[in-house]
Each structure stands twice: as C-alpha cells, then as structure tokens.
Amino acid sequence: MKPLHSGYLSLLLSLLMTGVALTQPLQQTATDILWTVHSPAMMIGMTLLAAALYAIWSPLALFHSAVFTFLTALAGLQLLRLGALAQPAAGYWLLVLSLALLAQLTVQRLAEARLAHLPQGAVAALFGGWLLYFWQLLVTVFAVPQVLLPTPLAILQAIMDNAGLLAGDFVQTVLKSVVIGYLLGSGLGILTGILIERFPFLQRGLLPLANLTSTIPLVGVAPIAVMWFGFDWPSKAAVIVLVTFFPALVSTLAGLQATGKLEQELMYSYAASPRLTLLALRLPAAMPFIFNALKVNSTLALISAIVAEFFGSPTAGLGFRISAEAARMHMPVVWAAIVVASLVGSGLYALLVRLERRVTFWHPAIRGHHR
C-alpha cells in the first residue's frame, strides 16, 4: 500500500470540489445558464482532476512535484483565460477553490522535498507567484477599479511603459540618497560605538545624547532637513544618517560587550594591546550584532528616503513619483514605484545576508546552517 503523502485531505477535497463543479452552472444570468460541463471550463476541470490524481499516486520527488505544479499552473492559466465572467455561479467558484487547494499543495510539496540542488528562493518564488496569480484572478473577477487596486499585469505594464522614468527615480533615491546616507549613518554609529566602549566617560556623556536621535520623529525632521540642505538628495541623506545612526551604535556596543571574560583574560595574558584585542577578539565577536543593525538599517534607510521626498524633492525620486502620481490617480504607476522600492529593499537585505555569511563564517549559527 502506498504511503499517504502530506496534503492528502486537500487532494481529496480538490477532487470532490472539481467533480461537483462539473455538475453546477458556470455562469448564471437573468436570461441564460451556462453549465460548466458544456463550457470551456470543462477542460479546466479535467486538468484539475489530472493534477490531483497525479499528486495522489506519484512519490514525493522533484520531477513529480514539477509535473504536479505544471498541471496545476496549466489549469490556472486556463481559468485566467476565461476572463471576468458577468455573473459567475457555483461551478466557477468551486473550480477556484479546488485550484487554491492544489496551489497551496504545490508550495507545501516543494518545501518538504528538501533537495540539495533546489535554489533557496524556489519555494518563496512559487508562493509569491501563486499570490500574484490569485491577486490577478480575484481583482479581474470582482472588477475592482484600477484606482483601488490594479492587477499585477497592469502594474507590470506600467513598469515597462515608465522604465526610463523609474530608472531616474532609482538613481535619485537609491544611488544618491540611500547609499550615501546609509554608509554615513551606519559607519558613524559603528565608529561611535567603538569609541564609547573604549572610553567609558563617553558612556555617560555621549550615549544619552545619542539616545535622543532615536526619539526624533522622521516626519518632523524631514521638512527641517529640506530647509537646511535643499530639495535635492543631501537633505534625504541627512535624514537617513539620523535614522540609521542609533541602531548601528546600540548594536555595536552590545556586540563589543558580549565578548567572553575568558577570551579577554587570554588576550591579557598574551600582553595584547587594547587595539589588538579590539581587532582580533572584540570586533569579530561583535560582527553578528553589527550585521543585524546593518540589515535593519537597509530597510530603514529606504523608507526614510521615500518619506523624506514627500516633503520636498526635485522632479525625480521614488517618493516624489508615488506622491505625484497618486495625486493624478495614476495608481498603476504608484504601484510600479512601490514594486521597485520593494525589490531594491529585498535586494539590499539579501546582499547583506550573503555578506554576513561570508564574514561571520565561524559563528555557530552560520556553521550550523551549512551542515
């Protein structure tokens, strides 16, 4: 007897819903009824049945998971090609529910496969792809106005139509404001943390003042920065420096103070100078804390730059684009700018994670991850 795979109940429910859907009307208007079995949706039902039956009888392996995912995606594309029905009936919604059950099972099976050659982002990509699919499907079926929520395809079209404009916004916001402000703010925070830890009198004098930077509201300081540094990128970089300084300072201090007593006494027995102890022991031990601050700051910097651009900016920048296009009710362009910002933020975070694994390869958490 074959072992029951994970999600067996979902497969049975999907089979049941698809079978019932074939006996129900697909579309019902005041004058006509279109039955599922007599419509193009018949092929969708057959594809869903094939996908569910294949998943029941196939082993849990990458090839079979790929075939199952392909059949489920094929049914999804067929369902999307039906477009927005005027009055979808029970048969349509049962097919959508059956597809949703199989879609979540494709993600679950891929996550449980645990294959060595599977890319790390494969499961997240598949999950994100299904989210975008159902976003597209439901917005189309319910005829949601584009002003309230555009479809992913409309957003993609807006990105392609405004590629040059968004590229200029990327340069203005990310390459000028975020990169410079992030490096200055995080660098100053780390350097100040080292100085405070090295000279204890600074802990009483400088640390309380540094704490104040964490309590300053961003929306309050952004207009002031515009008045001081102008409408261009320096005012946004100044806001980012203020926002990213404190997390880097506090994390650096915590990391430097986390060094073990035995290790410090060992360095003392070797007659190591404070500088050598800092470089060879305390700073490497603080790296996991510092990288945590750098990862938090990467998202803080991007958000701060976008918000700061709401209070004054030249005619470029992701924040300016969101504000200006929202006022014109060009919501696909607004969402396009949001997508670009999200991709940049995710890319910066992923880059820092990879850098952290290379720098702190000796840390038990990183060593355990590679086993």
mmCIF file of C-alpha atoms in Angstrom:
data_model
loop_
_atom_site.group_PDB
_atom_site.id
_atom_site.type_symbol
_atom_site.label_atom_id
_atom_site.label_comp_id
_atom_site.label_asym_id
_atom_site.label_seq_id
_atom_site.Cartn_x
_atom_site.Cartn_y
_atom_site.Cartn_z
ATOM 1 C CA MET A 1 0.000 0.000 0.000
ATOM 2 C CA LYS A 2 1.319 3.436 -0.948
ATOM 3 C CA PRO A 3 2.058 5.782 1.953
ATOM 4 C CA LEU A 4 -0.224 8.784 2.302
ATOM 5 C CA HIS A 5 1.513 11.990 1.289
ATOM 6 C CA SER A 6 1.207 15.236 3.173
ATOM 7 C CA GLY A 7 -1.860 17.157 1.976
ATOM 8 C CA TYR A 8 -3.849 14.022 1.160
ATOM 9 C CA LEU A 9 -7.005 15.610 2.604
ATOM 10 C CA SER A 10 -6.509 18.678 0.376
ATOM 11 C CA LEU A 11 -6.258 16.419 -2.669
ATOM 12 C CA LEU A 12 -9.472 14.598 -1.792
ATOM 13 C CA LEU A 13 -11.270 17.907 -1.234
ATOM 14 C CA SER A 14 -9.970 19.192 -4.555
ATOM 15 C CA LEU A 15 -11.231 16.073 -6.350
ATOM 16 C CA LEU A 16 -14.620 16.420 -4.662
ATOM 17 C CA MET A 17 -14.960 20.129 -5.454
ATOM 18 C CA THR A 18 -13.936 19.650 -9.086
ATOM 19 C CA GLY A 19 -16.394 16.757 -9.520
ATOM 20 C CA VAL A 20 -19.238 18.790 -8.034
ATOM 21 C CA ALA A 21 -18.247 21.849 -10.111
ATOM 22 C CA LEU A 22 -18.768 19.859 -13.327
ATOM 23 C CA THR A 23 -22.422 19.352 -12.333
ATOM 24 C CA GLN A 24 -23.007 23.021 -11.472
ATOM 25 C CA PRO A 25 -23.626 26.126 -13.654
ATOM 26 C CA LEU A 26 -20.525 28.148 -14.525
ATOM 27 C CA GLN A 27 -22.388 31.387 -15.220
ATOM 28 C CA GLN A 28 -25.974 32.314 -14.462
ATOM 29 C CA THR A 29 -27.600 35.462 -15.808
ATOM 30 C CA ALA A 30 -31.239 36.581 -15.738
ATOM 31 C CA THR A 31 -31.900 35.034 -19.141
ATOM 32 C CA ASP A 32 -29.402 32.210 -19.530
ATOM 33 C CA ILE A 33 -27.488 29.496 -17.669
ATOM 34 C CA LEU A 34 -24.097 28.246 -18.868
ATOM 35 C CA TRP A 35 -23.265 24.848 -17.389
ATOM 36 C CA THR A 36 -19.680 24.014 -16.552
ATOM 37 C CA VAL A 37 -19.762 20.710 -18.411
ATOM 38 C CA HIS A 38 -20.892 22.497 -21.593
ATOM 39 C CA SER A 39 -18.352 25.315 -21.471
ATOM 40 C CA PRO A 40 -14.564 25.813 -21.919
ATOM 41 C CA ALA A 41 -14.348 25.315 -18.151
ATOM 42 C CA MET A 42 -14.785 21.584 -18.780
ATOM 43 C CA MET A 43 -11.097 21.418 -19.773
ATOM 44 C CA ILE A 44 -10.157 23.254 -16.593
ATOM 45 C CA GLY A 45 -11.979 20.672 -14.512
ATOM 46 C CA MET A 46 -10.307 17.816 -16.368
ATOM 47 C CA THR A 47 -6.871 19.387 -15.860
ATOM 48 C CA LEU A 48 -7.532 19.833 -12.132
ATOM 49 C CA LEU A 49 -8.640 16.209 -11.843
ATOM 50 C CA ALA A 50 -5.498 15.078 -13.656
ATOM 51 C CA ALA A 51 -3.291 17.174 -11.360
ATOM 52 C CA ALA A 52 -4.948 15.866 -8.185
ATOM 53 C CA LEU A 53 -4.846 12.219 -9.298
ATOM 54 C CA TYR A 54 -1.202 12.555 -10.352
ATOM 55 C CA ALA A 55 -0.312 14.027 -6.952
ATOM 56 C CA ILE A 56 -2.058 11.163 -5.140
ATOM 57 C CA TRP A 57 -0.219 8.389 -6.959
ATOM 58 C CA SER A 58 3.204 9.982 -7.531
ATOM 59 C CA PRO A 59 6.067 9.849 -4.999
ATOM 60 C CA LEU A 60 7.400 12.950 -3.302
ATOM 61 C CA ALA A 61 10.289 13.848 -5.637
ATOM 62 C CA LEU A 62 11.399 16.926 -7.568
ATOM 63 C CA PHE A 63 10.352 15.626 -11.015
ATOM 64 C CA HIS A 64 6.885 14.577 -9.865
ATOM 65 C CA SER A 65 6.457 17.836 -7.917
ATOM 66 C CA ALA A 66 7.368 19.726 -11.098
ATOM 67 C CA VAL A 67 4.793 17.777 -13.153
ATOM 68 C CA PHE A 68 2.140 18.355 -10.470
ATOM 69 C CA THR A 69 2.972 22.066 -10.383
ATOM 70 C CA PHE A 70 2.858 22.264 -14.195
ATOM 71 C CA LEU A 71 -0.601 20.656 -14.367
ATOM 72 C CA THR A 72 -1.912 22.938 -11.619
ATOM 73 C CA ALA A 73 -0.437 26.028 -13.313
ATOM 74 C CA LEU A 74 -1.950 24.907 -16.643
ATOM 75 C CA ALA A 75 -5.383 24.760 -15.029
ATOM 76 C CA GLY A 76 -4.748 28.191 -13.517
ATOM 77 C CA LEU A 77 -3.863 29.708 -16.892
ATOM 78 C CA GLN A 78 -6.989 28.208 -18.454
ATOM 79 C CA LEU A 79 -9.074 29.692 -15.641
ATOM 80 C CA LEU A 80 -7.428 33.080 -16.154
ATOM 81 C CA ARG A 81 -8.167 32.969 -19.904
ATOM 82 C CA LEU A 82 -11.900 32.786 -19.150
ATOM 83 C CA GLY A 83 -11.589 36.412 -18.071
ATOM 84 C CA ALA A 84 -14.130 38.252 -15.964
ATOM 85 C CA LEU A 85 -17.456 36.442 -16.135
ATOM 86 C CA ALA A 86 -20.517 38.662 -15.778
ATOM 87 C CA GLN A 87 -22.153 36.593 -13.051
ATOM 88 C CA PRO A 88 -20.001 33.606 -12.063
ATOM 89 C CA ALA A 89 -22.005 30.806 -10.473
ATOM 90 C CA ALA A 90 -21.236 27.920 -8.114
ATOM 91 C CA GLY A 91 -19.275 25.915 -10.681
ATOM 92 C CA TYR A 92 -16.790 28.721 -11.206
ATOM 93 C CA TRP A 93 -16.130 29.268 -7.526
ATOM 94 C CA LEU A 94 -15.743 25.545 -6.861
ATOM 95 C CA LEU A 95 -13.079 25.416 -9.580
ATOM 96 C CA VAL A 96 -11.308 28.405 -7.982
ATOM 97 C CA LEU A 97 -11.367 26.739 -4.540
ATOM 98 C CA SER A 98 -10.109 23.467 -5.999
ATOM 99 C CA LEU A 99 -7.267 25.337 -7.709
ATOM 100 C CA ALA A 100 -6.394 27.154 -4.456
ATOM 101 C CA LEU A 101 -6.110 23.828 -2.606
ATOM 102 C CA LEU A 102 -3.812 22.395 -5.257
ATOM 103 C CA ALA A 103 -1.770 25.618 -5.397
ATOM 104 C CA GLN A 104 -1.020 25.544 -1.670
ATOM 105 C CA LEU A 105 -0.115 21.886 -2.029
ATOM 106 C CA THR A 106 2.439 22.636 -4.762
ATOM 107 C CA VAL A 107 4.205 25.002 -2.350
ATOM 108 C CA GLN A 108 3.952 22.536 0.526
ATOM 109 C CA ARG A 109 5.397 19.671 -1.523
ATOM 110 C CA LEU A 110 8.273 21.759 -2.822
ATOM 111 C CA ALA A 111 9.081 22.915 0.727
ATOM 112 C CA GLU A 112 9.004 19.334 2.033
ATOM 113 C CA ALA A 113 11.175 17.978 -0.801
ATOM 114 C CA ARG A 114 14.391 19.298 0.902
ATOM 115 C CA LEU A 115 16.523 18.788 -2.191
ATOM 116 C CA ALA A 116 20.174 19.813 -2.092
ATOM 117 C CA HIS A 117 20.159 21.283 -5.604
ATOM 118 C CA LEU A 118 16.941 23.221 -5.154
ATOM 119 C CA PRO A 119 17.599 27.011 -5.197
ATOM 120 C CA GLN A 120 16.985 28.636 -1.822
ATOM 121 C CA GLY A 121 14.392 31.028 -3.172
ATOM 122 C CA ALA A 122 12.416 28.443 -5.166
ATOM 123 C CA VAL A 123 9.719 27.909 -2.536
ATOM 124 C CA ALA A 124 9.333 31.646 -1.912
ATOM 125 C CA ALA A 125 9.176 32.308 -5.671
ATOM 126 C CA LEU A 126 6.442 29.694 -6.150
ATOM 127 C CA PHE A 127 4.475 31.033 -3.174
ATOM 128 C CA GLY A 128 4.813 34.602 -4.453
ATOM 129 C CA GLY A 129 3.789 33.510 -7.949
ATOM 130 C CA TRP A 130 0.559 31.978 -6.663
ATOM 131 C CA LEU A 131 -0.192 35.092 -4.589
ATOM 132 C CA LEU A 132 0.184 37.254 -7.700
ATOM 133 C CA TYR A 133 -1.969 34.834 -9.687
ATOM 134 C CA PHE A 134 -4.893 34.933 -7.250
ATOM 135 C CA TRP A 135 -4.483 38.710 -6.941
ATOM 136 C CA GLN A 136 -4.866 38.969 -10.720
ATOM 137 C CA LEU A 137 -7.760 36.496 -10.824
ATOM 138 C CA LEU A 138 -9.845 37.948 -7.989
ATOM 139 C CA VAL A 139 -9.360 41.591 -8.991
ATOM 140 C CA THR A 140 -10.425 40.691 -12.536
ATOM 141 C CA VAL A 141 -13.446 38.637 -11.488
ATOM 142 C CA PHE A 142 -14.728 41.197 -8.998
ATOM 143 C CA ALA A 143 -13.977 44.040 -11.447
ATOM 144 C CA VAL A 144 -12.154 46.044 -8.785
ATOM 145 C CA PRO A 145 -11.474 49.592 -10.076
ATOM 146 C CA GLN A 146 -7.832 50.216 -11.018
ATOM 147 C CA VAL A 147 -7.820 53.233 -8.728
ATOM 148 C CA LEU A 148 -8.418 50.992 -5.720
ATOM 149 C CA LEU A 149 -6.247 48.031 -6.672
ATOM 150 C CA PRO A 150 -4.664 47.494 -10.116
ATOM 151 C CA THR A 151 -3.875 43.994 -11.297
ATOM 152 C CA PRO A 152 -0.281 42.686 -11.303
ATOM 153 C CA LEU A 153 -0.338 42.678 -15.121
ATOM 154 C CA ALA A 154 -1.355 46.363 -15.123
ATOM 155 C CA ILE A 155 1.494 47.134 -12.727
ATOM 156 C CA LEU A 156 3.937 45.200 -14.915
ATOM 157 C CA GLN A 157 2.729 47.150 -17.942
ATOM 158 C CA ALA A 158 3.217 50.411 -16.013
ATOM 159 C CA ILE A 159 6.779 49.368 -15.147
ATOM 160 C CA MET A 160 7.598 48.657 -18.794
ATOM 161 C CA ASP A 161 5.927 51.858 -20.037
ATOM 162 C CA ASN A 162 7.733 54.024 -17.456
ATOM 163 C CA ALA A 163 11.060 52.180 -17.314
ATOM 164 C CA GLY A 164 13.102 55.285 -18.096
ATOM 165 C CA LEU A 165 11.251 57.387 -15.540
ATOM 166 C CA LEU A 166 11.611 54.752 -12.818
ATOM 167 C CA ALA A 167 15.313 54.332 -13.633
ATOM 168 C CA GLY A 168 15.818 58.052 -12.963
ATOM 169 C CA ASP A 169 13.871 57.706 -9.701
ATOM 170 C CA PHE A 170 16.087 54.760 -8.717
ATOM 171 C CA VAL A 171 19.248 56.797 -9.289
ATOM 172 C CA GLN A 172 17.894 59.781 -7.346
ATOM 173 C CA THR A 173 16.554 57.851 -4.348
ATOM 174 C CA VAL A 174 18.765 54.794 -4.043
ATOM 175 C CA LEU A 175 22.160 55.592 -5.563
ATOM 176 C CA LYS A 176 22.316 59.152 -4.254
ATOM 177 C CA SER A 177 20.240 59.410 -1.066
ATOM 178 C CA VAL A 178 20.113 55.874 0.345
ATOM 179 C CA VAL A 179 23.643 54.659 -0.387
ATOM 180 C CA ILE A 180 25.362 57.811 0.889
ATOM 181 C CA GLY A 181 23.084 58.264 3.904
ATOM 182 C CA TYR A 182 23.231 54.574 4.808
ATOM 183 C CA LEU A 183 27.029 54.377 4.665
ATOM 184 C CA LEU A 184 27.467 57.608 6.641
ATOM 185 C CA GLY A 185 24.839 56.817 9.291
ATOM 186 C CA SER A 186 25.835 53.191 9.851
ATOM 187 C CA GLY A 187 29.555 53.989 9.700
ATOM 188 C CA LEU A 188 29.266 56.816 12.220
ATOM 189 C CA GLY A 189 27.155 54.627 14.502
ATOM 190 C CA ILE A 190 29.699 51.793 14.471
ATOM 191 C CA LEU A 191 32.635 54.161 14.972
ATOM 192 C CA THR A 192 30.873 55.966 17.839
ATOM 193 C CA GLY A 193 30.038 52.624 19.460
ATOM 194 C CA ILE A 194 33.707 51.616 19.399
ATOM 195 C CA LEU A 195 34.743 54.971 20.899
ATOM 196 C CA ILE A 196 32.108 54.810 23.638
ATOM 197 C CA GLU A 197 33.144 51.281 24.578
ATOM 198 C CA ARG A 198 36.851 52.246 24.561
ATOM 199 C CA PHE A 199 36.429 55.423 26.625
ATOM 200 C CA PRO A 200 33.939 54.823 29.468
ATOM 201 C CA PHE A 201 33.425 58.542 30.173
ATOM 202 C CA LEU A 202 31.662 58.803 26.816
ATOM 203 C CA GLN A 203 29.037 56.322 28.006
ATOM 204 C CA ARG A 204 27.828 58.970 30.480
ATOM 205 C CA GLY A 205 28.270 61.974 28.221
ATOM 206 C CA LEU A 206 27.666 60.927 24.635
ATOM 207 C CA LEU A 207 25.385 57.896 24.925
ATOM 208 C CA PRO A 208 22.410 59.808 26.436
ATOM 209 C CA LEU A 209 22.676 62.355 23.622
ATOM 210 C CA ALA A 210 22.831 59.576 21.043
ATOM 211 C CA ASN A 211 19.642 58.125 22.520
ATOM 212 C CA LEU A 212 17.882 61.340 21.543
ATOM 213 C CA THR A 213 18.391 60.559 17.861
ATOM 214 C CA SER A 214 16.162 57.502 18.212
ATOM 215 C CA THR A 215 13.275 59.561 19.541
ATOM 216 C CA ILE A 216 13.241 62.288 16.875
ATOM 217 C CA PRO A 217 10.182 61.776 14.618
ATOM 218 C CA LEU A 218 11.016 61.350 10.948
ATOM 219 C CA VAL A 219 8.061 63.410 9.737
ATOM 220 C CA GLY A 220 9.207 66.258 11.962
ATOM 221 C CA VAL A 221 12.830 66.372 10.939
ATOM 222 C CA ALA A 222 12.309 65.851 7.181
ATOM 223 C CA PRO A 223 10.978 69.390 6.472
ATOM 224 C CA ILE A 224 13.784 70.854 8.582
ATOM 225 C CA ALA A 225 16.370 68.893 6.609
ATOM 226 C CA VAL A 226 14.878 70.266 3.375
ATOM 227 C CA MET A 227 15.248 73.831 4.706
ATOM 228 C CA TRP A 228 18.848 73.198 5.763
ATOM 229 C CA PHE A 229 20.172 71.161 2.829
ATOM 230 C CA GLY A 230 17.815 71.995 -0.033
ATOM 231 C CA PHE A 231 15.393 69.940 -2.107
ATOM 232 C CA ASP A 232 17.982 67.626 -3.650
ATOM 233 C CA TRP A 233 19.417 64.377 -2.274
ATOM 234 C CA PRO A 234 21.606 65.846 0.570
ATOM 235 C CA SER A 235 18.506 66.577 2.683
ATOM 236 C CA LYS A 236 17.300 62.970 2.278
ATOM 237 C CA ALA A 237 20.771 61.611 3.065
ATOM 238 C CA ALA A 238 20.826 63.733 6.245
ATOM 239 C CA VAL A 239 17.524 62.214 7.390
ATOM 240 C CA ILE A 240 18.858 58.716 6.695
ATOM 241 C CA VAL A 241 22.024 59.433 8.704
ATOM 242 C CA LEU A 242 19.865 60.449 11.658
ATOM 243 C CA VAL A 243 17.644 57.365 11.412
ATOM 244 C CA THR A 244 20.393 54.762 10.913
ATOM 245 C CA PHE A 245 22.877 56.145 13.445
ATOM 246 C CA PHE A 246 21.295 54.853 16.661
ATOM 247 C CA PRO A 247 20.635 51.196 15.639
ATOM 248 C CA ALA A 248 24.266 50.864 14.496
ATOM 249 C CA LEU A 249 25.544 52.462 17.720
ATOM 250 C CA VAL A 250 23.491 50.333 20.110
ATOM 251 C CA SER A 251 24.186 47.057 18.283
ATOM 252 C CA THR A 252 27.924 47.749 18.112
ATOM 253 C CA LEU A 253 28.033 48.468 21.845
ATOM 254 C CA ALA A 254 26.083 45.291 22.639
ATOM 255 C CA GLY A 255 28.375 43.232 20.424
ATOM 256 C CA LEU A 256 31.576 44.623 21.930
ATOM 257 C CA GLN A 257 30.300 44.000 25.458
ATOM 258 C CA ALA A 258 29.312 40.411 24.623
ATOM 259 C CA THR A 259 32.912 39.206 24.475
ATOM 260 C CA GLY A 260 33.557 36.372 26.930
ATOM 261 C CA LYS A 261 35.574 37.012 30.101
ATOM 262 C CA LEU A 262 37.863 34.036 29.476
ATOM 263 C CA GLU A 263 38.779 35.252 25.999
ATOM 264 C CA GLN A 264 39.587 38.719 27.332
ATOM 265 C CA GLU A 265 41.802 37.260 30.073
ATOM 266 C CA LEU A 266 43.563 35.115 27.475
ATOM 267 C CA MET A 267 44.369 38.194 25.381
ATOM 268 C CA TYR A 268 45.553 39.947 28.568
ATOM 269 C CA SER A 269 47.870 37.017 29.364
ATOM 270 C CA TYR A 270 49.366 37.410 25.869
ATOM 271 C CA ALA A 271 50.053 41.087 26.707
ATOM 272 C CA ALA A 272 47.878 42.096 23.791
ATOM 273 C CA SER A 273 47.328 45.820 23.393
ATOM 274 C CA PRO A 274 43.763 47.232 23.530
ATOM 275 C CA ARG A 275 43.952 47.827 19.785
ATOM 276 C CA LEU A 276 44.963 44.224 19.054
ATOM 277 C CA THR A 277 42.280 42.920 21.429
ATOM 278 C CA LEU A 278 39.718 45.051 19.618
ATOM 279 C CA LEU A 279 40.751 43.892 16.139
ATOM 280 C CA ALA A 280 41.402 40.226 16.937
ATOM 281 C CA LEU A 281 38.709 39.489 19.516
ATOM 282 C CA ARG A 282 36.072 42.070 20.296
ATOM 283 C CA LEU A 283 35.260 43.365 16.825
ATOM 284 C CA PRO A 284 34.900 39.888 15.258
ATOM 285 C CA ALA A 285 32.689 38.860 18.194
ATOM 286 C CA ALA A 286 30.549 41.947 17.599
ATOM 287 C CA MET A 287 30.048 41.238 13.885
ATOM 288 C CA PRO A 288 26.746 39.312 14.253
ATOM 289 C CA PHE A 289 25.312 42.270 16.220
ATOM 290 C CA ILE A 290 26.632 44.792 13.698
ATOM 291 C CA PHE A 291 25.200 42.884 10.747
ATOM 292 C CA ASN A 292 21.816 42.758 12.466
ATOM 293 C CA ALA A 293 21.914 46.554 12.681
ATOM 294 C CA LEU A 294 23.037 46.856 9.054
ATOM 295 C CA LYS A 295 20.115 44.690 7.902
ATOM 296 C CA VAL A 296 17.610 46.736 9.902
ATOM 297 C CA ASN A 297 19.162 49.962 8.624
ATOM 298 C CA SER A 298 18.934 48.833 4.980
ATOM 299 C CA THR A 299 15.132 48.903 5.141
ATOM 300 C CA LEU A 300 15.008 51.951 7.429
ATOM 301 C CA ALA A 301 17.163 53.942 5.003
ATOM 302 C CA LEU A 302 14.923 53.217 2.012
ATOM 303 C CA ILE A 303 11.726 54.002 3.895
ATOM 304 C CA SER A 304 13.214 57.214 5.301
ATOM 305 C CA ALA A 305 14.327 58.427 1.864
ATOM 306 C CA ILE A 306 10.871 57.824 0.352
ATOM 307 C CA VAL A 307 9.073 59.556 3.230
ATOM 308 C CA ALA A 308 11.532 62.481 3.171
ATOM 309 C CA GLU A 309 10.814 63.025 -0.533
ATOM 310 C CA PHE A 310 7.166 63.689 0.316
ATOM 311 C CA PHE A 311 8.255 66.934 1.992
ATOM 312 C CA GLY A 312 10.196 68.368 -0.926
ATOM 313 C CA SER A 313 12.104 66.906 -3.815
ATOM 314 C CA PRO A 314 13.246 67.687 -7.352
ATOM 315 C CA THR A 315 11.161 66.118 -10.101
ATOM 316 C CA ALA A 316 12.635 62.668 -9.562
ATOM 317 C CA GLY A 317 12.717 60.036 -6.827
ATOM 318 C CA LEU A 318 10.549 57.110 -5.795
ATOM 319 C CA GLY A 319 8.824 59.095 -3.035
ATOM 320 C CA PHE A 320 8.184 62.011 -5.391
ATOM 321 C CA ARG A 321 6.791 59.595 -8.020
ATOM 322 C CA ILE A 322 4.417 57.971 -5.523
ATOM 323 C CA SER A 323 3.192 61.356 -4.268
ATOM 324 C CA ALA A 324 2.820 62.968 -7.720
ATOM 325 C CA GLU A 325 1.155 60.011 -9.471
ATOM 326 C CA ALA A 326 -1.203 59.375 -6.543
ATOM 327 C CA ALA A 327 -2.419 62.971 -6.871
ATOM 328 C CA ARG A 328 -3.126 62.299 -10.579
ATOM 329 C CA MET A 329 -4.860 58.982 -9.735
ATOM 330 C CA HIS A 330 -2.336 57.048 -11.869
ATOM 331 C CA MET A 331 -2.321 54.166 -9.437
ATOM 332 C CA PRO A 332 -0.543 51.562 -11.637
ATOM 333 C CA VAL A 333 2.468 53.923 -11.765
ATOM 334 C CA VAL A 334 2.255 54.369 -7.975
ATOM 335 C CA TRP A 335 2.291 50.597 -7.527
ATOM 336 C CA ALA A 336 5.151 50.344 -10.042
ATOM 337 C CA ALA A 337 7.245 52.697 -7.881
ATOM 338 C CA ILE A 338 6.315 50.664 -4.787
ATOM 339 C CA VAL A 339 7.390 47.453 -6.535
ATOM 340 C CA VAL A 340 10.743 49.000 -7.496
ATOM 341 C CA ALA A 341 11.287 50.134 -3.878
ATOM 342 C CA SER A 342 10.373 46.681 -2.557
ATOM 343 C CA LEU A 343 12.726 44.939 -4.978
ATOM 344 C CA VAL A 344 15.567 47.288 -4.034
ATOM 345 C CA GLY A 345 14.941 46.767 -0.305
ATOM 346 C CA SER A 346 14.814 42.986 -0.700
ATOM 347 C CA GLY A 347 17.967 43.020 -2.819
ATOM 348 C CA LEU A 348 19.910 45.075 -0.260
ATOM 349 C CA TYR A 349 18.774 42.784 2.552
ATOM 350 C CA ALA A 350 19.706 39.637 0.626
ATOM 351 C CA LEU A 351 23.112 41.103 -0.234
ATOM 352 C CA LEU A 352 23.801 41.813 3.439
ATOM 353 C CA VAL A 353 22.734 38.294 4.427
ATOM 354 C CA ARG A 354 25.188 36.771 1.946
ATOM 355 C CA LEU A 355 27.938 39.135 3.130
ATOM 356 C CA GLU A 356 27.211 38.220 6.755
ATOM 357 C CA ARG A 357 27.595 34.509 5.996
ATOM 358 C CA ARG A 358 30.996 35.158 4.435
ATOM 359 C CA VAL A 359 32.279 37.441 7.201
ATOM 360 C CA THR A 360 30.904 35.510 10.206
ATOM 361 C CA PHE A 361 31.502 32.019 8.798
ATOM 362 C CA TRP A 362 32.971 30.991 12.156
ATOM 363 C CA HIS A 363 29.761 31.742 14.094
ATOM 364 C CA PRO A 364 27.917 28.592 15.332
ATOM 365 C CA ALA A 365 24.648 29.748 13.734
ATOM 366 C CA ILE A 366 26.294 30.092 10.300
ATOM 367 C CA ARG A 367 28.229 26.807 10.639
ATOM 368 C CA GLY A 368 25.042 25.007 11.580
ATOM 369 C CA HIS A 369 23.289 26.487 8.533
ATOM 370 C CA HIS A 370 25.860 24.977 6.131
ATOM 371 C CA ARG A 371 25.697 21.488 7.620
#
